[in-house]
């Protein structure tokens, strides 16, 4: 297949934005999708690159050139730019592709990336099928049957499971399973152990409970071990630590079976690319939905529906961010992928995409919370503190090839939740995310911290969703620092019930300034004296302004306490006999850097 063949595919309406005849003659080896601005390290020579151009903004004049430079360095065959996000292919991108001699094709809004991917793979598979029989480890009859199975449309899990089971049965392979790069089980020919035999629809357990294999993240693969944990990559590695597919035999396959498994992994690669393209399209739709909410534009119901979200049940916003060594947002693509992986475990409809803050934002359909099946879910963090209100929620797993998570059974509310449901559902969702978060954090490099914030469940209208998104962002900022309720990387707006929690959500510049403005005289005093007035103030407020208990705690005479408090009042200009001043000084202490 060559690049020019794309212009002749019936029904796709792909256009030529720029390209010469010799460039259109480039050979195509595969297709991938990306919305990273610098995806070079994830691309391979000869690939077609699909991009929804989510990364491009009119005010960033150099963005298109950087993107094209990245594609040229990877040696891709051509770029297919979707027109759905911006209405047309930007002129700056056309100029950048001309500069780097990259064929640029346009994909109209009515043509999905999944359709393009499928048509390309049909062409590529046809060539593979016709010319590799003599070298393929797979018998031709088995290869035909597997290709037919992989062409079936339906839930991703069903297609993969059917193909794996057929391969194991007809080729004598050991049982095997397919996992995502983060360890999420996609399909298996047979549960590798009794623990993975749990039904795919389950209720959320206690704070320390577990769920079935479909809802857990496996440990990272141990490359080169030679044992059953050895895994084969299906297609190219993902753009983030959470992407990509892996084929894992449950037992040591032996040399002959290992060769056949390698061929099976190659056969599954186009399906992995198809799922990846579907996920990219879903994230583009989510990005458009988030922009629509931010701009208070019309058509919210249609945008929600295009993302697969219901319009008659409450939605819960969830934000996620990866903090780099300096505390600033880092690697937004990984934040989106990590949050998507977490939400896939829950079997609830969701839409997740990149946000303007350098992280990820998702809208999740609120789960049905039922009081009769009482199950304790954690408050501050899994395994810490007293259990919160006893509730139960039913989740189910049914992820389709498109990358969206859908629910079945009673996983979704059949009606708009009651006020009690709206209050309990975010707490249940927070508890489940906290159980999943350590495994996701383990996929990141050192000095990178994955954090999240869960907002309230609200009606799916613009005003309430915008307010809930603000609360989710505040919960993210308030979580992950300090102890107690902040000791978890997943914060919840429902836990913002104290002054300390409220202050943790403020920007660091604000809290540092407030601390210095009120307490700088005490800080200067303590630098030059052995007696700590800051410590005295903290102890005095901790003991509710009791002179006697403060003296006992500091092991000093009560008259000394009186003297120090007078000195604090002189330096700060505040009176500790007034509640308002006590609150101000307590807040300043809590804002200590």
GROMACS .gro file of N, CA and C in nm, residues 1 118-133 147:
model
   54
    1UNK      N    1   0.085  -0.120   0.000
    1UNK     CA    2   0.000   0.000   0.000
    1UNK      C    3   0.088   0.124   0.000
  118UNK      N    4  -0.938   0.093   1.013
  118UNK     CA    5  -0.986  -0.038   0.967
  118UNK      C    6  -0.959  -0.058   0.819
  119UNK      N    7  -0.984   0.045   0.739
  119UNK     CA    8  -0.964   0.031   0.595
  119UNK      C    9  -0.816   0.013   0.560
  120UNK      N   10  -0.730   0.085   0.631
  120UNK     CA   11  -0.586   0.069   0.607
  120UNK      C   12  -0.542  -0.072   0.644
  121UNK      N   13  -0.591  -0.120   0.757
  121UNK     CA   14  -0.550  -0.254   0.799
  121UNK      C   15  -0.604  -0.362   0.705
  122UNK      N   16  -0.721  -0.341   0.650
  122UNK     CA   17  -0.773  -0.437   0.553
  122UNK      C   18  -0.679  -0.447   0.433
  123UNK      N   19  -0.629  -0.333   0.387
  123UNK     CA   20  -0.534  -0.335   0.274
  123UNK      C   21  -0.404  -0.402   0.313
  124UNK      N   22  -0.355  -0.366   0.432
  124UNK     CA   23  -0.228  -0.424   0.476
  124UNK      C   24  -0.241  -0.572   0.506
  125UNK      N   25  -0.350  -0.611   0.571
  125UNK     CA   26  -0.371  -0.753   0.601
  125UNK      C   27  -0.384  -0.835   0.472
  126UNK      N   28  -0.449  -0.776   0.372
  126UNK     CA   29  -0.465  -0.849   0.247
  126UNK      C   30  -0.330  -0.883   0.186
  127UNK      N   31  -0.238  -0.784   0.189
  127UNK     CA   32  -0.104  -0.811   0.138
  127UNK      C   33  -0.030  -0.911   0.222
  128UNK      N   34  -0.048  -0.903   0.353
  128UNK     CA   35   0.019  -0.996   0.444
  128UNK      C   36  -0.033  -1.137   0.422
  129UNK      N   37  -0.164  -1.148   0.406
  129UNK     CA   38  -0.227  -1.278   0.388
  129UNK      C   39  -0.181  -1.345   0.260
  130UNK      N   40  -0.159  -1.264   0.156
  130UNK     CA   41  -0.125  -1.322   0.028
  130UNK      C   42   0.021  -1.356   0.013
  131UNK      N   43   0.109  -1.306   0.100
  131UNK     CA   44   0.250  -1.326   0.073
  131UNK      C   45   0.332  -1.384   0.184
  132UNK      N   46   0.273  -1.429   0.293
  132UNK     CA   47   0.356  -1.475   0.404
  132UNK      C   48   0.326  -1.618   0.446
  133UNK      N   49   0.251  -1.693   0.363
  133UNK     CA   50   0.212  -1.827   0.405
  133UNK      C   51   0.333  -1.916   0.426
  147UNK      N   52  -0.818  -1.425   1.134
  147UNK     CA   53  -0.844  -1.296   1.069
  147UNK      C   54  -0.994  -1.268   1.061
   0.00000   0.00000   0.00000
